[in-house]
Coordinates of C-alpha atoms in Angstrom, one line a residue:
Chain J
E749 CA -2.3 -2.4 16.0
T750 CA -3.3 -0.3 13.1
G751 CA -7.0 -1.6 13.7
V752 CA -6.4 -3.8 11.5
T753 CA -6.3 -7.2 11.9
Q754 CA -5.3 -10.6 9.4
T755 CA -5.0 -13.6 10.6
P756 CA -2.7 -16.3 10.3
R757 CA 0.9 -13.5 10.0
H758 CA 2.0 -16.7 8.2
L759 CA 0.7 -19.2 6.8
V760 CA 1.9 -22.7 4.8
M761 CA -0.6 -25.0 2.5
G762 CA 0.1 -27.3 -1.0
M763 CA -1.0 -26.6 -3.6
T764 CA -4.5 -29.0 -3.1
N765 CA -5.1 -27.6 0.1
K766 CA -7.7 -25.2 0.5
K767 CA -7.4 -21.9 3.4
S768 CA -8.8 -18.5 3.6
L769 CA -7.3 -15.4 4.8
K770 CA -8.7 -12.6 7.5
C771 CA -9.2 -9.8 8.1
E772 CA -10.8 -7.4 10.5
Q773 CA -10.9 -4.1 11.1
H774 CA -12.5 -2.0 13.9
L775 CA -12.0 1.7 12.8
G776 CA -15.6 2.1 11.3
H777 CA -13.8 2.3 7.7
N778 CA -16.2 1.2 4.6
A779 CA -14.5 0.1 1.9
M780 CA -12.1 -3.3 2.1
Y781 CA -9.3 -4.0 -0.1
W782 CA -6.6 -6.6 -0.9
Y783 CA -3.9 -6.2 -2.5
K784 CA -0.9 -8.3 -3.1
Q785 CA 3.1 -7.8 -3.1
S786 CA 5.3 -10.3 -4.2
A787 CA 9.2 -10.3 -4.5
K788 CA 11.0 -7.6 -7.1
K789 CA 6.9 -6.5 -8.1
P790 CA 4.3 -3.4 -6.9
L791 CA 1.5 -3.9 -4.8
E792 CA -0.9 -5.2 -7.0
L793 CA -4.4 -4.7 -6.5
M794 CA -6.6 -7.9 -6.2
F795 CA -10.3 -6.9 -5.0
V796 CA -11.9 -3.9 -3.8
Y797 CA -15.4 -4.1 -1.7
N798 CA -17.3 -0.4 -0.8
F799 CA -20.5 -1.2 1.4
K800 CA -19.6 -5.4 1.2
E801 CA -20.3 -5.4 -2.3
Q802 CA -17.1 -6.1 -4.8
T803 CA -16.8 -3.2 -6.5
E804 CA -13.0 -4.1 -8.2
N805 CA -11.7 -7.4 -9.5
N806 CA -8.1 -6.9 -10.9
S807 CA -8.1 -10.5 -13.1
V808 CA -7.3 -11.9 -10.0
P809 CA -7.1 -15.7 -11.1
S810 CA -10.6 -18.1 -9.2
R811 CA -8.2 -19.8 -7.5
F812 CA -9.0 -16.5 -5.0
S813 CA -11.9 -15.9 -3.8
P814 CA -13.0 -12.6 -2.1
E815 CA -15.9 -13.0 0.7
C816 CA -16.4 -9.5 2.5
P817 CA -19.6 -11.1 4.8
N818 CA -20.0 -7.4 6.5
S819 CA -18.4 -4.3 6.3
S820 CA -15.6 -5.3 9.0
H821 CA -14.9 -8.3 7.7
L822 CA -13.2 -9.6 4.6
F823 CA -12.3 -12.9 4.0
L824 CA -9.6 -14.3 1.0
H825 CA -11.0 -17.6 0.1
L826 CA -7.9 -20.1 -1.4
H827 CA -7.7 -23.2 -3.5
T828 CA -5.2 -24.9 -5.3
L829 CA -2.8 -22.7 -5.7
Q830 CA 0.5 -21.9 -7.2
P831 CA 3.8 -22.0 -6.6
E832 CA 3.5 -18.4 -8.5
D833 CA 1.2 -17.5 -5.5
S834 CA 3.6 -17.3 -2.6
A835 CA 3.9 -13.6 -1.9
L836 CA 2.4 -10.9 1.3
Y837 CA -1.2 -10.4 1.0
L838 CA -2.1 -7.0 2.5
C839 CA -5.8 -6.3 3.7
A840 CA -6.9 -2.1 4.0
S841 CA -9.3 -0.5 5.0
S842 CA -10.5 3.7 4.7
Q843 CA -13.5 5.7 3.9
A844 CA -14.9 4.6 1.3
L845 CA -14.5 7.8 -1.8
T846 CA -12.6 10.0 0.9
L847 CA -9.5 8.0 1.1
T848 CA -8.8 11.6 4.4
D849 CA -6.5 9.1 5.7
G850 CA -5.4 6.6 2.6
Y851 CA -5.4 3.2 3.3
T852 CA -4.8 2.1 6.7
F853 CA -3.2 -1.6 6.3
G854 CA -3.8 -4.4 8.0
S855 CA 0.7 -6.5 9.0
G856 CA 0.3 -8.7 6.2
T857 CA -0.7 -13.3 5.9
R858 CA 3.0 -14.7 4.3
L859 CA 1.6 -17.2 2.5
T860 CA 4.5 -19.8 0.9
V861 CA 2.8 -22.7 -1.7
V862 CA 4.7 -26.3 -1.6
Chain T
A1436 CA -3.8 6.0 -17.3
Q1437 CA -2.7 6.0 -13.5
K1438 CA 0.9 5.6 -13.2
V1439 CA 3.8 6.0 -9.9
T1440 CA 7.5 5.7 -10.7
Q1441 CA 9.8 5.6 -8.1
A1442 CA 13.8 4.7 -9.8
Q1443 CA 15.3 4.5 -7.1
T1444 CA 15.4 1.0 -5.9
E1445 CA 17.7 1.0 -3.0
I1446 CA 19.4 3.3 -1.8
S1447 CA 21.7 2.7 1.5
V1448 CA 23.2 6.2 3.4
V1449 CA 24.9 6.2 6.6
E1450 CA 23.0 7.9 9.9
K1451 CA 22.7 11.7 10.2
E1452 CA 23.2 12.2 6.6
D1453 CA 19.9 13.6 4.1
V1454 CA 18.3 11.6 1.9
T1455 CA 15.5 12.2 -0.7
L1456 CA 13.5 9.8 -2.7
D1457 CA 11.7 10.6 -6.1
C1458 CA 8.5 10.4 -6.7
V1459 CA 8.1 10.7 -10.2
Y1460 CA 3.5 10.2 -10.7
E1461 CA 1.2 10.1 -14.1
T1462 CA -1.9 11.3 -14.5
R1463 CA -4.3 13.0 -16.4
D1464 CA -7.2 13.6 -13.8
T1465 CA -6.3 17.9 -12.5
T1466 CA -7.5 16.6 -9.1
Y1467 CA -6.2 13.6 -7.2
Y1468 CA -4.2 12.6 -4.3
L1469 CA -0.8 11.7 -3.4
F1470 CA 0.9 9.5 -1.1
W1471 CA 3.3 8.5 0.5
Y1472 CA 4.3 4.8 3.3
K1473 CA 5.6 2.7 4.7
Q1474 CA 6.9 -0.6 5.3
P1475 CA 8.7 -1.3 7.3
P1476 CA 10.8 -5.0 7.9
S1477 CA 7.4 -6.3 10.6
G1478 CA 5.3 -5.6 6.9
E1479 CA 2.7 -3.4 7.1
L1480 CA 1.9 0.0 5.3
V1481 CA 2.1 2.9 7.4
F1482 CA 1.0 5.8 6.0
L1483 CA 3.2 9.2 6.5
I1484 CA 1.0 11.8 3.9
R1485 CA -1.6 12.3 1.2
R1486 CA -1.1 15.6 -0.4
N1487 CA -4.6 16.9 -2.3
S1488 CA -3.4 18.5 -6.1
F1489 CA -4.2 21.6 -5.3
D1490 CA -2.3 22.1 -2.7
E1491 CA 1.7 22.5 -3.6
Q1492 CA 2.6 23.6 0.2
N1493 CA 5.9 21.8 0.9
E1494 CA 5.4 19.9 4.4
I1495 CA 7.0 19.1 7.0
S1496 CA 7.2 16.5 10.0
G1497 CA 9.6 16.5 12.0
R1498 CA 12.5 15.0 9.8
Y1499 CA 10.2 14.7 6.9
S1500 CA 9.7 17.1 3.9
W1501 CA 7.3 16.3 1.2
N1502 CA 8.5 18.3 -1.8
F1503 CA 5.1 18.4 -4.4
Q1504 CA 5.8 20.1 -7.7
K1505 CA 3.0 19.7 -10.6
S1506 CA 5.2 21.7 -13.0
T1507 CA 8.2 18.1 -13.1
S1508 CA 4.3 15.8 -12.2
S1509 CA 6.7 14.7 -8.5
F1510 CA 6.4 14.3 -5.1
N1511 CA 9.5 14.2 -3.5
F1512 CA 10.4 12.4 0.2
T1513 CA 13.1 14.0 1.8
I1514 CA 14.5 12.3 5.3
T1515 CA 17.2 14.7 7.7
A1516 CA 19.5 13.5 10.1
S1517 CA 18.3 10.4 8.9
Q1518 CA 18.3 7.2 11.5
V1519 CA 18.9 3.7 11.6
V1520 CA 15.2 3.2 12.8
D1521 CA 14.0 4.9 9.0
S1522 CA 15.4 1.9 7.6
A1523 CA 12.0 0.2 5.1
V1524 CA 10.5 0.6 2.0
Y1525 CA 9.2 3.4 1.2
F1526 CA 6.4 3.7 -1.2
C1527 CA 4.3 6.4 -2.9
A1528 CA 0.4 6.9 -4.4
L1529 CA -1.5 7.6 -6.7
S1530 CA -5.3 8.1 -5.9
E1531 CA -7.4 9.8 -8.8
A1532 CA -11.1 12.0 -7.5
G1533 CA -13.5 10.1 -6.8
D1534 CA -12.3 6.4 -7.1
D1535 CA -11.4 4.8 -4.0
K1536 CA -8.1 2.7 -5.5
I1537 CA -4.5 3.8 -4.5
I1538 CA -2.4 2.8 -7.3
F1539 CA 0.9 2.1 -5.4
G1540 CA 4.8 2.6 -7.1
K1541 CA 7.3 -0.3 -6.6
G1542 CA 8.8 1.1 -3.6
T1543 CA 11.8 2.1 -2.7
R1544 CA 14.5 -0.1 0.5
L1545 CA 16.6 2.5 1.9
H1546 CA 19.5 1.6 4.1
I1547 CA 20.1 3.8 7.3
L1548 CA 23.7 2.4 8.3
P1549 CA 25.0 3.1 11.8

């Protein structure tokens, strides 16, 4: 256990479904992140939250909607996704602006859009 | 602009051989941080090391060693006496000072053959 927990581990959804990914960290960090990892592509930063405020949206389509109700929880709401959105979605947390130990990552949610 | 290049997409070596993973970075900042992460088949990225740009001293941790050379903008990672458990994808990454984002390279998939 890294201290960052992601649920579910695996998700299969249709293109018309609405689902949410959840991330929770127990490390007392104040920054949280969503990354997308597709086959044969580098890790793509999607969103950054510092102290619950979104500080980065890396041109992510609106079918991905993040929510950060507090510094310990981060959600990614999904709706009307496309098959090319199938990927491993990784959540991470850190002490913002220090990155002394880099990010701590969760195990990811493997998403398949059918 | 920040950029991290891992030219080796995939490497296979026989167990007990030494292997070096290359990493070249680009940044305009004089203060920055370099990282290496390991991603085993389970999916989560495991933090291995962080180096700041003012510390060019090479580091050794057990069978792992890192060679940081600012003159060539490289931060290479060597595994000595490799083991099957070292099989994973390894990512080099960069963050500029004051920035809470980490930019990752595309990763190098390492296969250690028994």
